[in-house]
Amino acid sequence: MTKTKLRLPDRKVKVTLRDVALHADVSESTVSRIMRDEGLVAEATREKVMESVRALGYVPNRIAGSLASLDSHLLGVVVPSLSNIVFPEVLQGINAGLRGSRYQAVISVSDYEMDHEEALVRGILAWQPKAILITGFDHTLATRRMLDQSGVRVVEMMEIDSAPIDIAVGMSHRKAGYAAGRHLIERGYRRFGYVGHDWTSDRRARQRYDGLSEALSEAGLSIIAHAIADGPSAIGAGKRQTAVLRSMADVDVAVFSNDDMAVGGIFHCMEAGVSVPDQLAIFGFNGLEIGRELPRPLSTIRSNRFLIGQKSIEAILQSTERPTIKTTIDTGFEIFPGATA
Amino acid sequence: MTKTKLRLPDRKVKVTLRDVALHADVSESTVSRIMRDEGLVAEATREKVMESVRALGYVPNRIAGSLASLDSHLLGVVVPSLSNIVFPEVLQGINAGLRGSRYQAVISVSDYEMDHEEALVRGILAWQPKAILITGFDHTLATRRMLDQSGVRVVEMMEIDSAPIDIAVGMSHRKAGYAAGRHLIERGYRRFGYVGHDWTSDRRARQRYDGLSEALSEAGLSIIAHAIADGPSAIGAGKRQTAVLRSMADVDVAVFSNDDMAVGGIFHCMEAGVSVPDQLAIFGFNGLEIGRELPRPLSTIRSNRFLIGQKSIEAILQSTERPTIKTTIDTGFEIFPGATA
DNA sequence: CTGTTAGCGCCTTCAT
DNA sequence: ATGAAGGCGCTAACAG
């Protein structure tokens, strides 16, 4: 038996930069430069090396790379949910903004639990991201402190009614609620009902409600009946709570916490033979596709979810160092008159 | 001026394991053990160290940790889209399955572009994940080779009609289409129309169509009219194509590529005053909430998206080493009779 | 129960 | 245009 050093030769041996360097008979740094196409390299050398790369099936190890360069090229993203379609839409905007850049988003879902969010943020920071995009202003104290002290860029998405840690990108939900109120008052509605879902986890719905109340109050009006579902927003919940609302008071318009709930309201009216908007007007929030395609387009407020994601990325890429001044970016909203109110 | 060594003392100096060790007057490995709570440590030492951790605001660097331990605890996930709600639902299942485990999912979106998917997979593999969950069986040759050679666990999600690289978790779309056909034939329908969307990016819709055709063919029937939208599935597209279909032939049932399209069909009928299912029956696929809450519940086939995500994680966690045998997990489907067909 | 010693795989000066 | 040397921050044996 020859004196060969024992190795584990089989398939699973991961091939490293060094293996490529040996195979191509150049130094590791040359291979490194080529893999990152940075610095000058002779065309002949490059080809020789790339051949070795292919031959060995080399895949660079970004973990080692990030450690050495102290730059992970990672962005952390935290959203509360994926079942509410608005958040996937924000993610699409993020994705679109990231195309072509060398950054990579790492998405986490908090399920509307602030403690879980805290754990997620801690876990994300451990990956040394260049930035964190998080939903809203509601975080535990520890989360806020971690984000602040991390020194990385922080975008708080969806709303702009508070002071951000670094950057806020979104719209004023309070103003949206107010605008809805003004709009409906001008259209002659006076007997307002409200159909909503659990506010404890969705403070922005609450803010819209507050804005609505303010507009009504200024006009000497108020919301005369409320029907609130326990759980998250959903079509079925909207349907059931609309029935509840109608049994409570004779309202001429129902304002919903969002389009999902409002679509449920429409379906209830269809089933109950209630004419919309003559007997009951319906107003939502978000501007989802389903609302637009209903036989009678849903009256609602369009929020620009995709734009929020996109602008967030733009803001970060503009400068990956956190400046001393805080930024707020208003992506606006727009009343969509529709035909249900 | 005293002879102090110049440092950059300000906030941004990242604190490392070593800083904590020095501060607490223990060795680095002790701190390391405590941070990972692994191995035995005296309670007194632990507290002393944790105090230093808090005092310094130490956040472990997982990049360095992963490099040293050769274990990233990362799972790569690739879905084609987030706008089609079924994929967020799969992600929720993944998330649920991951809760409590020490793995973290990194999600990427291919936008139904196989070349982009290839780039994503390459990028993910560079992070040395323990597994990759990818959608479907349609990948570029290079993607397939990378996945195969990587040696990591690979789950191909959503469908099970082909041989997987490692694990397949999903349902037979061909059988679902076939079942829909049988069901509708038994209910007496004979003049079949089909409303669909772009097949090139959604091969599973095509498989359901093939299954449907097969069932019809066995009964001596066939699809007598097709209306296909160019773009992706959407309510609006379903609505418009239903109008097209009705102008083409006098069908008594329209089978849709999925529930989004089918809901559009329902809306078209409402607007056009077409009675469902008497004048036109409508059948979808997926079993989305909206279908169930319609005044007349949508007849459809329930797929178990959440379960697919969950089972995929289970399969991986069961053994993070790729075995030689391939596994297929059928998450099934179920006809939901509804009231539109 | 705690410390020591080597790396993990790559990048970044700095030479040459 | 290329190479050599020294880390990046942490973990993994092994001692003790």
Short mmCIF file of N, CA and C in Angstrom, two decimals, chain A residues 149-298:
data_model
loop_
_atom_site.label_atom_id
_atom_site.label_comp_id
_atom_site.label_asym_id
_atom_site.label_seq_id
_atom_site.Cartn_x
_atom_site.Cartn_y
_atom_site.Cartn_z
N GLN A 149 -29.54 51.25 17.47
CA GLN A 149 -28.12 51.08 17.76
C GLN A 149 -27.35 50.31 16.68
N SER A 150 -28.08 49.54 15.92
CA SER A 150 -27.40 48.74 14.90
C SER A 150 -26.62 49.63 13.94
N GLY A 151 -27.11 50.83 13.76
CA GLY A 151 -26.43 51.72 12.84
C GLY A 151 -26.77 51.46 11.38
N VAL A 152 -27.49 50.39 11.10
CA VAL A 152 -27.84 50.13 9.70
C VAL A 152 -29.05 50.99 9.34
N ARG A 153 -29.28 51.09 8.07
CA ARG A 153 -30.43 51.85 7.62
C ARG A 153 -31.70 51.11 8.02
N VAL A 154 -32.68 51.89 8.43
CA VAL A 154 -33.95 51.30 8.85
C VAL A 154 -35.09 52.01 8.14
N VAL A 155 -35.91 51.24 7.44
CA VAL A 155 -37.10 51.82 6.83
C VAL A 155 -38.33 51.28 7.55
N GLU A 156 -39.15 52.17 8.02
CA GLU A 156 -40.44 51.77 8.58
C GLU A 156 -41.48 52.02 7.50
N MET A 157 -42.11 50.95 7.06
CA MET A 157 -42.97 51.03 5.89
C MET A 157 -44.45 51.15 6.24
N MET A 158 -45.22 51.63 5.31
CA MET A 158 -46.68 51.67 5.33
C MET A 158 -47.25 52.97 5.87
N GLU A 159 -46.69 53.51 6.92
CA GLU A 159 -47.31 54.70 7.50
C GLU A 159 -46.28 55.79 7.74
N ILE A 160 -46.76 57.02 7.87
CA ILE A 160 -45.84 58.15 8.05
C ILE A 160 -46.35 59.11 9.11
N ASP A 161 -47.25 58.66 9.95
CA ASP A 161 -47.83 59.57 10.92
C ASP A 161 -47.01 59.72 12.19
N SER A 162 -45.90 59.01 12.31
CA SER A 162 -45.04 59.18 13.47
C SER A 162 -43.62 59.49 13.01
N ALA A 163 -42.74 59.73 13.96
CA ALA A 163 -41.34 60.03 13.62
C ALA A 163 -40.59 58.72 13.45
N PRO A 164 -39.93 58.55 12.32
CA PRO A 164 -39.22 57.29 12.06
C PRO A 164 -37.88 57.21 12.79
N ILE A 165 -37.37 56.01 12.91
CA ILE A 165 -36.02 55.81 13.42
C ILE A 165 -35.03 56.38 12.42
N ASP A 166 -35.31 56.14 11.16
CA ASP A 166 -34.41 56.60 10.10
C ASP A 166 -35.23 57.10 8.91
N ILE A 167 -35.95 56.17 8.29
CA ILE A 167 -36.76 56.53 7.12
C ILE A 167 -38.17 55.97 7.30
N ALA A 168 -39.16 56.74 6.92
CA ALA A 168 -40.53 56.21 6.86
C ALA A 168 -41.01 56.34 5.43
N VAL A 169 -41.62 55.28 4.92
CA VAL A 169 -42.17 55.31 3.56
C VAL A 169 -43.60 54.79 3.63
N GLY A 170 -44.54 55.60 3.22
CA GLY A 170 -45.92 55.15 3.26
C GLY A 170 -46.87 56.32 3.12
N MET A 171 -48.02 56.18 3.70
CA MET A 171 -49.04 57.22 3.57
C MET A 171 -49.61 57.54 4.95
N SER A 172 -50.36 58.61 5.00
CA SER A 172 -51.01 58.97 6.25
C SER A 172 -52.36 58.29 6.32
N HIS A 173 -52.47 57.33 7.19
CA HIS A 173 -53.74 56.62 7.30
C HIS A 173 -54.79 57.49 7.95
N ARG A 174 -54.35 58.34 8.82
CA ARG A 174 -55.29 59.26 9.45
C ARG A 174 -55.93 60.16 8.39
N LYS A 175 -55.09 60.69 7.52
CA LYS A 175 -55.62 61.56 6.46
C LYS A 175 -56.52 60.79 5.51
N ALA A 176 -56.17 59.54 5.26
CA ALA A 176 -57.00 58.73 4.36
C ALA A 176 -58.38 58.56 4.96
N GLY A 177 -58.42 58.28 6.26
CA GLY A 177 -59.71 58.13 6.93
C GLY A 177 -60.49 59.44 6.88
N TYR A 178 -59.78 60.50 7.08
CA TYR A 178 -60.41 61.82 7.06
C TYR A 178 -60.98 62.09 5.67
N ALA A 179 -60.17 61.80 4.66
CA ALA A 179 -60.61 62.04 3.28
C ALA A 179 -61.84 61.21 2.95
N ALA A 180 -61.86 59.98 3.42
CA ALA A 180 -63.04 59.13 3.19
C ALA A 180 -64.26 59.78 3.81
N GLY A 181 -64.10 60.28 5.03
CA GLY A 181 -65.22 60.93 5.72
C GLY A 181 -65.73 62.13 4.94
N ARG A 182 -64.80 63.00 4.54
CA ARG A 182 -65.21 64.20 3.78
C ARG A 182 -65.94 63.79 2.51
N HIS A 183 -65.36 62.85 1.81
CA HIS A 183 -65.94 62.40 0.54
C HIS A 183 -67.37 61.92 0.73
N LEU A 184 -67.59 61.13 1.74
CA LEU A 184 -68.91 60.54 1.95
C LEU A 184 -69.91 61.58 2.44
N ILE A 185 -69.43 62.50 3.24
CA ILE A 185 -70.33 63.57 3.70
C ILE A 185 -70.78 64.41 2.51
N GLU A 186 -69.82 64.73 1.64
CA GLU A 186 -70.16 65.52 0.46
C GLU A 186 -71.15 64.80 -0.44
N ARG A 187 -71.08 63.52 -0.43
CA ARG A 187 -72.03 62.77 -1.26
C ARG A 187 -73.37 62.61 -0.57
N GLY A 188 -73.49 63.18 0.58
CA GLY A 188 -74.81 63.24 1.21
C GLY A 188 -75.10 62.20 2.27
N TYR A 189 -74.15 61.36 2.58
CA TYR A 189 -74.42 60.34 3.61
C TYR A 189 -74.37 60.97 4.99
N ARG A 190 -75.23 60.51 5.86
CA ARG A 190 -75.31 61.08 7.20
C ARG A 190 -75.31 60.03 8.31
N ARG A 191 -75.84 58.87 8.00
CA ARG A 191 -75.95 57.84 9.05
C ARG A 191 -74.85 56.80 8.82
N PHE A 192 -73.73 56.98 9.52
CA PHE A 192 -72.53 56.17 9.29
C PHE A 192 -72.45 54.94 10.19
N GLY A 193 -72.12 53.83 9.56
CA GLY A 193 -71.79 52.63 10.32
C GLY A 193 -70.35 52.25 10.01
N TYR A 194 -69.73 51.49 10.91
CA TYR A 194 -68.34 51.07 10.69
C TYR A 194 -68.23 49.57 10.88
N VAL A 195 -67.58 48.93 9.94
CA VAL A 195 -67.33 47.49 10.06
C VAL A 195 -65.82 47.26 10.01
N GLY A 196 -65.30 46.67 11.08
CA GLY A 196 -63.84 46.53 11.14
C GLY A 196 -63.39 45.20 11.69
N HIS A 197 -62.08 45.07 11.84
CA HIS A 197 -61.48 43.87 12.41
C HIS A 197 -60.61 44.27 13.59
N ASP A 198 -59.94 43.30 14.12
CA ASP A 198 -59.14 43.51 15.33
C ASP A 198 -58.11 44.64 15.20
N TRP A 199 -58.26 45.66 16.00
CA TRP A 199 -57.36 46.80 15.92
C TRP A 199 -56.04 46.59 16.64
N THR A 200 -56.04 45.71 17.60
CA THR A 200 -54.82 45.60 18.40
C THR A 200 -53.64 45.22 17.52
N SER A 201 -53.92 44.49 16.47
CA SER A 201 -52.81 44.08 15.62
C SER A 201 -52.69 44.98 14.39
N ASP A 202 -53.67 45.80 14.14
CA ASP A 202 -53.63 46.62 12.93
C ASP A 202 -53.94 48.07 13.30
N ARG A 203 -52.90 48.72 13.77
CA ARG A 203 -53.09 50.08 14.25
C ARG A 203 -53.41 51.05 13.12
N ARG A 204 -53.01 50.70 11.91
CA ARG A 204 -53.29 51.61 10.81
C ARG A 204 -54.78 51.68 10.52
N ALA A 205 -55.47 50.56 10.69
CA ALA A 205 -56.92 50.58 10.52
C ALA A 205 -57.52 51.53 11.57
N ARG A 206 -56.97 51.50 12.73
CA ARG A 206 -57.43 52.37 13.80
C ARG A 206 -57.23 53.85 13.44
N GLN A 207 -56.08 54.11 12.83
CA GLN A 207 -55.80 55.50 12.45
C GLN A 207 -56.77 55.99 11.39
N ARG A 208 -57.11 55.12 10.47
CA ARG A 208 -58.09 55.53 9.46
C ARG A 208 -59.43 55.80 10.14
N TYR A 209 -59.76 54.97 11.08
CA TYR A 209 -61.00 55.15 11.82
C TYR A 209 -60.99 56.51 12.52
N ASP A 210 -59.88 56.82 13.15
CA ASP A 210 -59.78 58.10 13.86
C ASP A 210 -59.95 59.28 12.90
N GLY A 211 -59.32 59.18 11.73
CA GLY A 211 -59.45 60.25 10.75
C GLY A 211 -60.90 60.39 10.29
N LEU A 212 -61.52 59.27 10.08
CA LEU A 212 -62.93 59.27 9.69
C LEU A 212 -63.77 59.96 10.77
N SER A 213 -63.56 59.56 12.00
CA SER A 213 -64.32 60.13 13.12
C SER A 213 -64.14 61.64 13.17
N GLU A 214 -62.91 62.06 12.94
CA GLU A 214 -62.63 63.49 13.00
C GLU A 214 -63.43 64.25 11.95
N ALA A 215 -63.43 63.71 10.73
CA ALA A 215 -64.17 64.38 9.66
C ALA A 215 -65.66 64.45 10.01
N LEU A 216 -66.17 63.36 10.53
CA LEU A 216 -67.60 63.34 10.87
C LEU A 216 -67.87 64.34 11.98
N SER A 217 -67.03 64.30 12.97
CA SER A 217 -67.19 65.18 14.12
C SER A 217 -67.22 66.64 13.69
N GLU A 218 -66.34 67.00 12.79
CA GLU A 218 -66.31 68.38 12.30
C GLU A 218 -67.62 68.76 11.63
N ALA A 219 -68.30 67.77 11.09
CA ALA A 219 -69.56 68.04 10.40
C ALA A 219 -70.75 67.81 11.33
N GLY A 220 -70.45 67.66 12.59
CA GLY A 220 -71.52 67.45 13.56
C GLY A 220 -72.14 66.07 13.46
N LEU A 221 -71.38 65.13 12.87
CA LEU A 221 -71.91 63.77 12.73
C LEU A 221 -71.08 62.81 13.58
N SER A 222 -71.52 61.58 13.62
CA SER A 222 -70.72 60.56 14.30
C SER A 222 -71.10 59.19 13.77
N ILE A 223 -70.31 58.22 14.13
CA ILE A 223 -70.58 56.85 13.70
C ILE A 223 -71.62 56.27 14.65
N ILE A 224 -72.75 55.84 14.11
CA ILE A 224 -73.84 55.46 15.00
C ILE A 224 -73.88 53.96 15.29
N ALA A 225 -73.05 53.19 14.57
CA ALA A 225 -73.03 51.75 14.88
C ALA A 225 -71.70 51.15 14.46
N HIS A 226 -71.22 50.21 15.25
CA HIS A 226 -69.95 49.55 14.98
C HIS A 226 -70.14 48.05 15.00
N ALA A 227 -69.52 47.37 14.06
CA ALA A 227 -69.50 45.90 14.10
C ALA A 227 -68.06 45.48 13.87
N ILE A 228 -67.47 44.90 14.88
CA ILE A 228 -66.04 44.58 14.82
C ILE A 228 -65.82 43.07 14.94
N ALA A 229 -65.12 42.52 13.98
CA ALA A 229 -64.79 41.09 14.04
C ALA A 229 -63.60 40.87 14.96
N ASP A 230 -63.55 39.74 15.61
CA ASP A 230 -62.42 39.46 16.52
C ASP A 230 -61.13 39.28 15.76
N GLY A 231 -61.21 38.49 14.72
CA GLY A 231 -59.99 38.05 14.04
C GLY A 231 -59.46 39.06 13.05
N PRO A 232 -58.63 38.59 12.16
CA PRO A 232 -58.07 39.45 11.13
C PRO A 232 -59.11 39.76 10.07
N SER A 233 -58.77 40.70 9.20
CA SER A 233 -59.72 41.06 8.15
C SER A 233 -59.87 39.91 7.17
N ALA A 234 -61.08 39.73 6.66
CA ALA A 234 -61.34 38.66 5.71
C ALA A 234 -62.72 38.89 5.13
N ILE A 235 -62.93 38.33 3.96
CA ILE A 235 -64.21 38.52 3.30
C ILE A 235 -65.36 37.97 4.14
N GLY A 236 -65.16 36.77 4.65
CA GLY A 236 -66.22 36.15 5.44
C GLY A 236 -66.57 36.98 6.67
N ALA A 237 -65.54 37.50 7.33
CA ALA A 237 -65.78 38.33 8.50
C ALA A 237 -66.57 39.58 8.13
N GLY A 238 -66.22 40.16 6.99
CA GLY A 238 -66.93 41.37 6.55
C GLY A 238 -68.39 41.08 6.28
N LYS A 239 -68.62 39.91 5.71
CA LYS A 239 -69.98 39.51 5.38
C LYS A 239 -70.82 39.40 6.67
N ARG A 240 -70.28 38.68 7.62
CA ARG A 240 -71.02 38.46 8.86
C ARG A 240 -71.22 39.75 9.65
N GLN A 241 -70.18 40.56 9.72
CA GLN A 241 -70.30 41.77 10.51
C GLN A 241 -71.22 42.79 9.85
N THR A 242 -71.36 42.73 8.55
CA THR A 242 -72.30 43.64 7.89
C THR A 242 -73.73 43.28 8.30
N ALA A 243 -73.98 42.00 8.39
CA ALA A 243 -75.30 41.57 8.86
C ALA A 243 -75.52 42.09 10.28
N VAL A 244 -74.50 41.96 11.10
CA VAL A 244 -74.60 42.45 12.48
C VAL A 244 -74.90 43.95 12.48
N LEU A 245 -74.14 44.67 11.69
CA LEU A 245 -74.31 46.12 11.65
C LEU A 245 -75.73 46.51 11.29
N ARG A 246 -76.27 45.85 10.26
CA ARG A 246 -77.61 46.19 9.80
C ARG A 246 -78.65 45.89 10.86
N SER A 247 -78.36 44.92 11.71
CA SER A 247 -79.33 44.60 12.75
C SER A 247 -79.25 45.59 13.90
N MET A 248 -78.16 46.37 13.91
CA MET A 248 -77.97 47.30 15.02
C MET A 248 -78.61 48.65 14.80
N ALA A 249 -78.53 49.13 13.56
CA ALA A 249 -79.02 50.48 13.32
C ALA A 249 -79.33 50.65 11.84
N ASP A 250 -80.08 51.66 11.54
CA ASP A 250 -80.43 51.92 10.16
C ASP A 250 -79.42 52.91 9.57
N VAL A 251 -78.30 52.39 9.08
CA VAL A 251 -77.26 53.27 8.55
C VAL A 251 -77.44 53.42 7.05
N ASP A 252 -76.97 54.54 6.50
CA ASP A 252 -77.06 54.65 5.04
C ASP A 252 -75.72 54.42 4.36
N VAL A 253 -74.65 54.38 5.17
CA VAL A 253 -73.36 54.02 4.59
C VAL A 253 -72.54 53.23 5.61
N ALA A 254 -71.83 52.22 5.11
CA ALA A 254 -70.95 51.44 5.97
C ALA A 254 -69.52 51.64 5.48
N VAL A 255 -68.68 52.11 6.40
CA VAL A 255 -67.26 52.25 6.08
C VAL A 255 -66.55 51.03 6.63
N PHE A 256 -65.74 50.40 5.80
CA PHE A 256 -65.07 49.16 6.19
C PHE A 256 -63.59 49.41 6.47
N SER A 257 -63.04 48.57 7.31
CA SER A 257 -61.62 48.76 7.65
C SER A 257 -60.74 48.52 6.43
N ASN A 258 -61.19 47.71 5.50
CA ASN A 258 -60.45 47.57 4.24
C ASN A 258 -61.29 46.85 3.19
N ASP A 259 -60.69 46.66 2.03
CA ASP A 259 -61.44 46.10 0.91
C ASP A 259 -61.92 44.67 1.13
N ASP A 260 -61.14 43.88 1.81
CA ASP A 260 -61.56 42.50 2.05
C ASP A 260 -62.89 42.51 2.79
N MET A 261 -62.90 43.25 3.87
CA MET A 261 -64.12 43.34 4.66
C MET A 261 -65.26 43.92 3.81
N ALA A 262 -64.95 44.94 3.01
CA ALA A 262 -65.97 45.60 2.21
C ALA A 262 -66.57 44.66 1.16
N VAL A 263 -65.73 43.85 0.57
CA VAL A 263 -66.23 42.88 -0.41
C VAL A 263 -67.21 41.93 0.29
N GLY A 264 -66.87 41.56 1.51
CA GLY A 264 -67.81 40.76 2.29
C GLY A 264 -69.13 41.50 2.46
N GLY A 265 -69.04 42.80 2.69
CA GLY A 265 -70.25 43.61 2.83
C GLY A 265 -71.10 43.56 1.57
N ILE A 266 -70.42 43.69 0.43
CA ILE A 266 -71.12 43.63 -0.86
C ILE A 266 -71.82 42.28 -1.00
N PHE A 267 -71.11 41.22 -0.68
CA PHE A 267 -71.69 39.88 -0.83
C PHE A 267 -72.90 39.73 0.10
N HIS A 268 -72.78 40.27 1.29
CA HIS A 268 -73.93 40.20 2.20
C HIS A 268 -75.14 40.88 1.56
N CYS A 269 -74.91 42.04 1.01
CA CYS A 269 -76.02 42.79 0.42
C CYS A 269 -76.64 42.03 -0.75
N MET A 270 -75.79 41.41 -1.54
CA MET A 270 -76.31 40.61 -2.66
C MET A 270 -77.23 39.52 -2.13
N GLU A 271 -76.77 38.85 -1.11
CA GLU A 271 -77.56 37.74 -0.57
C GLU A 271 -78.83 38.22 0.09
N ALA A 272 -78.73 39.35 0.77
CA ALA A 272 -79.88 39.84 1.53
C ALA A 272 -80.81 40.68 0.67
N GLY A 273 -80.42 40.86 -0.59
CA GLY A 273 -81.26 41.65 -1.47
C GLY A 273 -81.26 43.13 -1.11
N VAL A 274 -80.16 43.58 -0.55
CA VAL A 274 -80.04 45.00 -0.21
C VAL A 274 -79.41 45.72 -1.39
N SER A 275 -80.04 46.77 -1.84
CA SER A 275 -79.52 47.47 -3.00
C SER A 275 -78.39 48.41 -2.60
N VAL A 276 -77.27 48.27 -3.34
CA VAL A 276 -76.08 49.09 -3.07
C VAL A 276 -75.91 50.05 -4.24
N PRO A 277 -75.76 51.34 -4.03
CA PRO A 277 -75.64 52.03 -2.74
C PRO A 277 -76.96 52.62 -2.22
N ASP A 278 -78.06 52.38 -2.94
CA ASP A 278 -79.31 53.07 -2.56
C ASP A 278 -79.72 52.78 -1.12
N GLN A 279 -79.80 51.50 -0.79
CA GLN A 279 -80.21 51.20 0.57
C GLN A 279 -79.04 51.25 1.54
N LEU A 280 -77.90 50.82 1.04
CA LEU A 280 -76.70 50.85 1.89
C LEU A 280 -75.48 51.10 1.00
N ALA A 281 -74.77 52.15 1.32
CA ALA A 281 -73.54 52.44 0.58
C ALA A 281 -72.38 51.75 1.27
N ILE A 282 -71.36 51.40 0.47
CA ILE A 282 -70.23 50.65 1.02
C ILE A 282 -68.92 51.30 0.58
N PHE A 283 -68.02 51.46 1.54
CA PHE A 283 -66.74 52.11 1.25
C PHE A 283 -65.60 51.32 1.89
N GLY A 284 -64.57 51.03 1.11
CA GLY A 284 -63.48 50.20 1.61
C GLY A 284 -62.16 50.95 1.77
N PHE A 285 -61.07 50.19 1.70
CA PHE A 285 -59.74 50.80 1.70
C PHE A 285 -58.73 49.83 1.12
N ASN A 286 -57.97 50.32 0.18
CA ASN A 286 -56.81 49.65 -0.43
C ASN A 286 -56.81 49.72 -1.94
N GLY A 287 -58.00 49.48 -2.53
CA GLY A 287 -58.02 49.48 -3.99
C GLY A 287 -57.52 48.18 -4.56
N LEU A 288 -58.01 47.07 -4.07
CA LEU A 288 -57.61 45.76 -4.59
C LEU A 288 -58.28 45.47 -5.92
N GLU A 289 -57.71 44.54 -6.65
CA GLU A 289 -58.25 44.20 -7.96
C GLU A 289 -59.71 43.75 -7.86
N ILE A 290 -59.99 42.92 -6.90
CA ILE A 290 -61.34 42.39 -6.79
C ILE A 290 -62.39 43.48 -6.70
N GLY A 291 -62.07 44.53 -5.99
CA GLY A 291 -63.03 45.63 -5.86
C GLY A 291 -63.32 46.28 -7.20
N ARG A 292 -62.29 46.45 -7.99
CA ARG A 292 -62.45 47.10 -9.29
C ARG A 292 -63.27 46.24 -10.24
N GLU A 293 -63.20 44.94 -10.09
CA GLU A 293 -63.84 44.05 -11.05
C GLU A 293 -65.25 43.63 -10.67
N LEU A 294 -65.66 44.00 -9.49
CA LEU A 294 -67.03 43.69 -9.08
C LEU A 294 -68.01 44.30 -10.09
N PRO A 295 -69.16 43.68 -10.26
CA PRO A 295 -70.15 44.23 -11.19
C PRO A 295 -70.36 45.72 -10.93
N ARG A 296 -70.35 46.09 -9.66
CA ARG A 296 -70.41 47.50 -9.30
C ARG A 296 -69.10 47.80 -8.59
N PRO A 297 -68.21 48.56 -9.23
CA PRO A 297 -66.88 48.76 -8.66
C PRO A 297 -66.94 49.33 -7.24
N LEU A 298 -66.14 48.79 -6.38
CA LEU A 298 -66.13 49.19 -4.99
C LEU A 298 -65.55 50.59 -4.81
#
